[in-house]
Structures are given as C-alpha cells and as structure tokens.
PDB file of C-alpha atoms in Angstrom:
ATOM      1  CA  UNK A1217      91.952 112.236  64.298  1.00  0.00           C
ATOM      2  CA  UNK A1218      91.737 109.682  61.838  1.00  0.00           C
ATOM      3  CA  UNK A1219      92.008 110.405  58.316  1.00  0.00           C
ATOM      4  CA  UNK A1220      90.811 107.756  55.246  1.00  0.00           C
ATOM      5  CA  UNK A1221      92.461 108.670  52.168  1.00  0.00           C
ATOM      6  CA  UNK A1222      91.110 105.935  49.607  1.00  0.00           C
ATOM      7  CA  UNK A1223      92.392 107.735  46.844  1.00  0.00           C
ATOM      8  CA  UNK A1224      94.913 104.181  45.815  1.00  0.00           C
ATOM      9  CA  UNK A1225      91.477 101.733  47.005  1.00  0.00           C
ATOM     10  CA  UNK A1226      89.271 103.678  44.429  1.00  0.00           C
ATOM     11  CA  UNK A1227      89.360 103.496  40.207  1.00  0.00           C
ATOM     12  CA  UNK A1228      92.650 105.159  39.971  1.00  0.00           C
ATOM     13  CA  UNK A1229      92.614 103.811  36.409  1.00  0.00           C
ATOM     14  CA  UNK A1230      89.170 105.502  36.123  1.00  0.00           C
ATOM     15  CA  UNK A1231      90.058 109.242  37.343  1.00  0.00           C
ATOM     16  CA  UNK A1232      87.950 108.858  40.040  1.00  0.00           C
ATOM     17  CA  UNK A1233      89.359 110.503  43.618  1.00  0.00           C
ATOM     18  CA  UNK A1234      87.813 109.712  46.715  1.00  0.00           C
ATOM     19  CA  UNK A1235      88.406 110.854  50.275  1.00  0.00           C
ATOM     20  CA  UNK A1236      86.960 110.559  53.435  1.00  0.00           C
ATOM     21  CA  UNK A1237      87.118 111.189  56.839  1.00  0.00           C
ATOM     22  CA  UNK A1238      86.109 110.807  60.248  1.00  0.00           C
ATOM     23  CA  UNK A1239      86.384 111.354  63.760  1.00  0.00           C
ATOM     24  CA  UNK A1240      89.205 108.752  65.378  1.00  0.00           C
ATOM     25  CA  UNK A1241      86.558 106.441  68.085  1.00  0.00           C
ATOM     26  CA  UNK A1242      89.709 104.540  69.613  1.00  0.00           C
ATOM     27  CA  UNK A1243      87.627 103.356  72.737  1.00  0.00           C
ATOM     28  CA  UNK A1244      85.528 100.579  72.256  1.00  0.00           C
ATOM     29  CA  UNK A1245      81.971 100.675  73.762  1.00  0.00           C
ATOM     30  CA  UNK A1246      82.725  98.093  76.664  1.00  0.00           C
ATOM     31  CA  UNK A1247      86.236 100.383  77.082  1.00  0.00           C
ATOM     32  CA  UNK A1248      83.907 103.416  77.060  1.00  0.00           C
ATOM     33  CA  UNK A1249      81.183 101.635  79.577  1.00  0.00           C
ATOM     34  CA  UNK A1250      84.450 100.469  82.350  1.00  0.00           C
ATOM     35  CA  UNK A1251      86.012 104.092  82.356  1.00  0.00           C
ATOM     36  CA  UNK A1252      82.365 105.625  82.703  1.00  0.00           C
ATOM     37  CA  UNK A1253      81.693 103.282  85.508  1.00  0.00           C
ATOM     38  CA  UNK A1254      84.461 103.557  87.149  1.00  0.00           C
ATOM     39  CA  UNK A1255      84.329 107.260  87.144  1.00  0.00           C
ATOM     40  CA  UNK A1256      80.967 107.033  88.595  1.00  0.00           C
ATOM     41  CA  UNK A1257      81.749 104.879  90.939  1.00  0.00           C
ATOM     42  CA  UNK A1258      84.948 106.962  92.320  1.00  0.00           C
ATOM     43  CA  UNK A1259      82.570 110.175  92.294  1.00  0.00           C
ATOM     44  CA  UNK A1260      80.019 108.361  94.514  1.00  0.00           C
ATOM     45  CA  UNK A1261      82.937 106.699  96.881  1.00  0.00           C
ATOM     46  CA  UNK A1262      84.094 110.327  97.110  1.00  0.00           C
ATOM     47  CA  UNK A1263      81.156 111.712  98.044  1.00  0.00           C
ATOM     48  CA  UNK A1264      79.821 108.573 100.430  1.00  0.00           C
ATOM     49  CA  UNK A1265      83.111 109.007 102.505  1.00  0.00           C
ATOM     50  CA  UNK A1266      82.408 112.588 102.418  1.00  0.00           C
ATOM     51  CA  UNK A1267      79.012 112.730 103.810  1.00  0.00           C
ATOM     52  CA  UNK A1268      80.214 109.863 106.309  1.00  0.00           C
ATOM     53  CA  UNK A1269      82.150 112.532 107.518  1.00  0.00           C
ATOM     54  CA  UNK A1270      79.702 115.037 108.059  1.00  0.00           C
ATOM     55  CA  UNK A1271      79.720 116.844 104.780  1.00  0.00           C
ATOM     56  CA  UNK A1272      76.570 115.662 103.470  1.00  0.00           C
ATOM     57  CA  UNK A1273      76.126 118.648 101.187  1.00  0.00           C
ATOM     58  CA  UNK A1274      78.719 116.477  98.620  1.00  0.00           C
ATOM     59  CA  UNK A1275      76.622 114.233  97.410  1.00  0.00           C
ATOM     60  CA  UNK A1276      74.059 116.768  95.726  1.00  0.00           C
ATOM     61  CA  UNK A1277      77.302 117.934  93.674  1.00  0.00           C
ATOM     62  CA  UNK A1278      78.519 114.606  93.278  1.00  0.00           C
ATOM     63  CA  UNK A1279      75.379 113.784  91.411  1.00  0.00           C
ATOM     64  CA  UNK A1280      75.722 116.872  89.493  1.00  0.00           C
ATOM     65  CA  UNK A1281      79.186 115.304  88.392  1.00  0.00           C
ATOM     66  CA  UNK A1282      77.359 112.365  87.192  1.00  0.00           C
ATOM     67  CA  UNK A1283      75.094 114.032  85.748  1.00  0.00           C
ATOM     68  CA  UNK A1284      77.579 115.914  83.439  1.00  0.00           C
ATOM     69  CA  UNK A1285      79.179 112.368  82.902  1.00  0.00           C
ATOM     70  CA  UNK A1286      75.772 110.748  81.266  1.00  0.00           C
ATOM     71  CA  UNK A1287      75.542 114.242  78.760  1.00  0.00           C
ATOM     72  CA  UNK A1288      79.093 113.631  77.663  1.00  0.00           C
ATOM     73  CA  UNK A1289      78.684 110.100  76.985  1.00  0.00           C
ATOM     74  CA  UNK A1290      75.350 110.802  74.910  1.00  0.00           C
ATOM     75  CA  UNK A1291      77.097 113.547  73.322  1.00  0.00           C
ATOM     76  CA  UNK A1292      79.838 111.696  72.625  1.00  0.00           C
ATOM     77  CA  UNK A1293      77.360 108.837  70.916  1.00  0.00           C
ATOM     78  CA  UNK A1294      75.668 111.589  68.978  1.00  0.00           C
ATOM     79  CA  UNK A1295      78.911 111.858  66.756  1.00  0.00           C
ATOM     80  CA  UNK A1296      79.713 108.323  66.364  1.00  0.00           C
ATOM     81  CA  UNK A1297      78.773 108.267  62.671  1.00  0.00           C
ATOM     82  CA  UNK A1298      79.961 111.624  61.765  1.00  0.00           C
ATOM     83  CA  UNK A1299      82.136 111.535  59.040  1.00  0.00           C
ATOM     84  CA  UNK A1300      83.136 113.603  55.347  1.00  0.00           C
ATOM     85  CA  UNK A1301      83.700 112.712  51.734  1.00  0.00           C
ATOM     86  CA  UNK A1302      84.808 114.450  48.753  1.00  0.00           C
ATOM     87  CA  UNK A1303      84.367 112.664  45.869  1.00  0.00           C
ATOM     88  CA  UNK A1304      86.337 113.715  42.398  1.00  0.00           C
ATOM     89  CA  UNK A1305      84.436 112.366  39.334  1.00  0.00           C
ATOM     90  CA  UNK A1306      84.871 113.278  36.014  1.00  0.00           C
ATOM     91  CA  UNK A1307      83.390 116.981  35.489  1.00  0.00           C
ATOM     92  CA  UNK A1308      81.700 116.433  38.869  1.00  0.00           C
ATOM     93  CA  UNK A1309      82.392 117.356  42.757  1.00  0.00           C
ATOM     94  CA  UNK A1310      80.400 116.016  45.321  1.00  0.00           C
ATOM     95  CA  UNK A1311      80.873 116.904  48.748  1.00  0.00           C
ATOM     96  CA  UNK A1312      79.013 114.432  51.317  1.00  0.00           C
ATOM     97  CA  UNK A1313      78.924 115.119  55.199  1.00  0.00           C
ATOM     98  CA  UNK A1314      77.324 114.273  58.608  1.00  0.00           C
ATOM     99  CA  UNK A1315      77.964 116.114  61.776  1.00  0.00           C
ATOM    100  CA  UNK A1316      75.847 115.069  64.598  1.00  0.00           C
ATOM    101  CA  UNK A1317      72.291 115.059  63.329  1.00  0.00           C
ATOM    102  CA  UNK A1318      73.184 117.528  60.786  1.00  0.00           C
ATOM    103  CA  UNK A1319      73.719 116.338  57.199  1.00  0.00           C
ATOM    104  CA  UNK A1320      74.401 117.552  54.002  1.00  0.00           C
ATOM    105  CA  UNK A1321      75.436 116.680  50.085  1.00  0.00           C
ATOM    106  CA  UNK A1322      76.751 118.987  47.560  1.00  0.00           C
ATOM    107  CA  UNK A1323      77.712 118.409  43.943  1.00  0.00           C
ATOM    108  CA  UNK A1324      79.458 121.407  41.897  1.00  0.00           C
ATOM    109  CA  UNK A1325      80.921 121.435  38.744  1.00  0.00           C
ATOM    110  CA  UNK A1326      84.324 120.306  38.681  1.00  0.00           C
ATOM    111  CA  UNK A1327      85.400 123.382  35.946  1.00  0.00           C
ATOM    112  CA  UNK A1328      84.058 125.864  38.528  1.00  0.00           C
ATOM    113  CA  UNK A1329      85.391 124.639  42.169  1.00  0.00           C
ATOM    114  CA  UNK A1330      88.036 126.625  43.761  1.00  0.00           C
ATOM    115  CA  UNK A1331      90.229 125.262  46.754  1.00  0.00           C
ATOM    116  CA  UNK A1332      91.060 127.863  49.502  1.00  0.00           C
ATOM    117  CA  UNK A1333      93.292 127.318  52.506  1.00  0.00           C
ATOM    118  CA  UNK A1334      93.868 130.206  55.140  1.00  0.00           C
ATOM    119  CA  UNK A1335      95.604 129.809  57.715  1.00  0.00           C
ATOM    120  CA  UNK A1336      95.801 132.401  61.330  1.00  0.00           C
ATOM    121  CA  UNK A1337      99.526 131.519  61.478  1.00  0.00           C
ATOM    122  CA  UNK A1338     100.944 129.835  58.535  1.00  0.00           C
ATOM    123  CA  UNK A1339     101.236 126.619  58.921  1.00  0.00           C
ATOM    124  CA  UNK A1340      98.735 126.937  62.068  1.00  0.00           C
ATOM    125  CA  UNK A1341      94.463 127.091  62.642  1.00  0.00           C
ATOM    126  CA  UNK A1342      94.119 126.342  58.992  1.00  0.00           C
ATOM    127  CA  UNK A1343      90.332 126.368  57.549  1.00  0.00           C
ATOM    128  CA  UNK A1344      90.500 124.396  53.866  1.00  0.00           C
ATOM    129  CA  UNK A1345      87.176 125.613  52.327  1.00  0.00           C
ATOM    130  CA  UNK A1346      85.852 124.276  48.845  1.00  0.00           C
ATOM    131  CA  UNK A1347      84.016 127.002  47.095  1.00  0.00           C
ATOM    132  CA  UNK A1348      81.759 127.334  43.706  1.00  0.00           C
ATOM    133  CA  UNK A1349      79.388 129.858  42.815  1.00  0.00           C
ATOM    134  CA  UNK A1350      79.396 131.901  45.862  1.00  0.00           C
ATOM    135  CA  UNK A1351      78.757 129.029  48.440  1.00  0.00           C
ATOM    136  CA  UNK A1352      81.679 127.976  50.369  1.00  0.00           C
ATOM    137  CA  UNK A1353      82.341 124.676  52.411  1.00  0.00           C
ATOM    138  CA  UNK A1354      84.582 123.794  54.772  1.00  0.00           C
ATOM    139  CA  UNK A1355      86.245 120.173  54.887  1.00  0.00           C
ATOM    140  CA  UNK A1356      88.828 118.599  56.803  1.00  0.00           C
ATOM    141  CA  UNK A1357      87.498 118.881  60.070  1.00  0.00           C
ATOM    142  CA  UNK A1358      88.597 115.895  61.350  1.00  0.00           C
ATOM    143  CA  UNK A1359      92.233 116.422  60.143  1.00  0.00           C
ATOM    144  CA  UNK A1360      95.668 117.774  61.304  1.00  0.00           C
ATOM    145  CA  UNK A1361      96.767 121.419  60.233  1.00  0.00           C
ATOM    146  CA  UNK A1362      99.412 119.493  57.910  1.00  0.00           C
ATOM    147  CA  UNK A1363      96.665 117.187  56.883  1.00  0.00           C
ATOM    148  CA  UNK A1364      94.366 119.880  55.663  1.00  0.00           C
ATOM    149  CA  UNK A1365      97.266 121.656  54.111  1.00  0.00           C
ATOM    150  CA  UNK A1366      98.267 118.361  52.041  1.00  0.00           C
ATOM    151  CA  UNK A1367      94.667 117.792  51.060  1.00  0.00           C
ATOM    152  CA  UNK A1368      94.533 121.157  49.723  1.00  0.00           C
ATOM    153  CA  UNK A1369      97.893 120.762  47.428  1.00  0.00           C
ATOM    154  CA  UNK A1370      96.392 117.607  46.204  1.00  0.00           C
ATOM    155  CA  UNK A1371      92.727 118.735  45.760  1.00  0.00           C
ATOM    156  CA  UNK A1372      94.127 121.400  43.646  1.00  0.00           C
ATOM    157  CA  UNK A1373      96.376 119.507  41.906  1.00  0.00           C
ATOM    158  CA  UNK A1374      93.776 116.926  41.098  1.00  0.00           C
ATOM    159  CA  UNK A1375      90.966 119.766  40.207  1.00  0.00           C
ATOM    160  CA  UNK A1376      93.611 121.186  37.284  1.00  0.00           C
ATOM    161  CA  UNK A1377      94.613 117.631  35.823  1.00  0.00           C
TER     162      UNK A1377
END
C-alpha cells in the first residue's frame, strides 16, 4: 500500500503536520481494461472449446465467471478515491477520510487526543486508533504493520511537543 507522508512538503516552519494516505492503484485503467479482457476472453475460449466438446453446461458457469469479473472491477472503481488524512495544527486535530462512498471529518482538540496502538501479536495485526472524548478512530488502513507502528511513535511524539 502506498503511504504519503507530507510531513517535510507541509509548513514545517509553521508546526503544521500533515499525513495522508491511500490505497496503492499501480494498474493503470488501459492495464486494468487488457488484463480484464483478456481474462474474459480466456473464460469464454474455455468454455467455447468446452461446449464444442459436448459439455455445453460450461458456458452458463463461464458467464457466471464473468459475471464475478465485472463486480470486481466496479468494486474495485468504487475505491479509487479512497484515501486518509490527519492533519496536526496548532491546538487542533482533524481527521479526514473516504472509504468507498463512505466519508467522514473529525476535528478534536489537540490537548485531549490520545494515540493507541494494539497489536494481536506484537509487532503483528496492529489497529492504530486516535481517540478523544470517548469516540475512537482508526487510521492507517492503508499502511504496513511497521508503518502504523511508526506513525503511532511519531503521532505521539508530535501530539506532546
């Protein structure tokens, strides 16, 4: 996954920390459009030398296959713009997000905010959560266990300076 830290591109000089995140789209959309074609294409060669062998009954699953191709693709374009910011700003935290056609802001108070990393196995299936006044958010979903654990050191460390 692809992680933006813009933390040096931002005011430095200013206090202000930024970071953001998003989903890693290596395949461009003509990329995306030969591989989906071509799987198509091999599904329905499969299943046309199939049923010119008798089994006819292949091509009703073979479109099924397709089928399940053209969801994944639109899922997968669903998520495109999904991406996460945290934004560190004087006495001021403001969480931004958009996950699929769910969206969301969040400002707390920098004084109040509380960083909390738990991890299953340490080191392992870590869940950094940002907290204030009873509601909790998670961020770092688009990062590395070591990512979210280094985000965490320096969100803290940030939060106290």
């Amino acid at each position: 996954m692809e992680q933006v830290n813009t933390e040096s591109l931002s005011r430095e000089s200013s206090g202000v920390f930024v970071f953001q995140s998003r989903p890693n789209c290596s395949q461009t959309h003509a990329q995306e459009r030969l591989a989906f074609r071509g799987l198509a294409a091999l599904c329905l060669g499969t299943a046309i030398g199939f049923a010119g062998m008798g089994y006819w009954l292949v091509l009703p699953f073979e479109g099924l296959v397709i089928g399940l191709l053209i969801w994944a693709r639109a899922v997968r374009h669903g998520h495109e713009s999904d991406y996460e910011s945290l934004t560190i700003e004087g006495d001021m935290v403001v969480l931004e997000w958009r996950m699929g056609n769910q969206s969301g802001h969040r400002q707390m108070n920098r004084q109040w905010v509380r960083v909390a990393c738990d991890c299953t196995v340490p080191g392992r299936s870590c869940r950094l959560c940002v907290s204030s006044h009873g509601r909790e958010t998670e961020v770092g979903h688009y990062l590395s266990d070591e990512a979210r654990l280094q985000l965490a050191a320096t969100l803290r460390s940030k939060l106290q300076a």
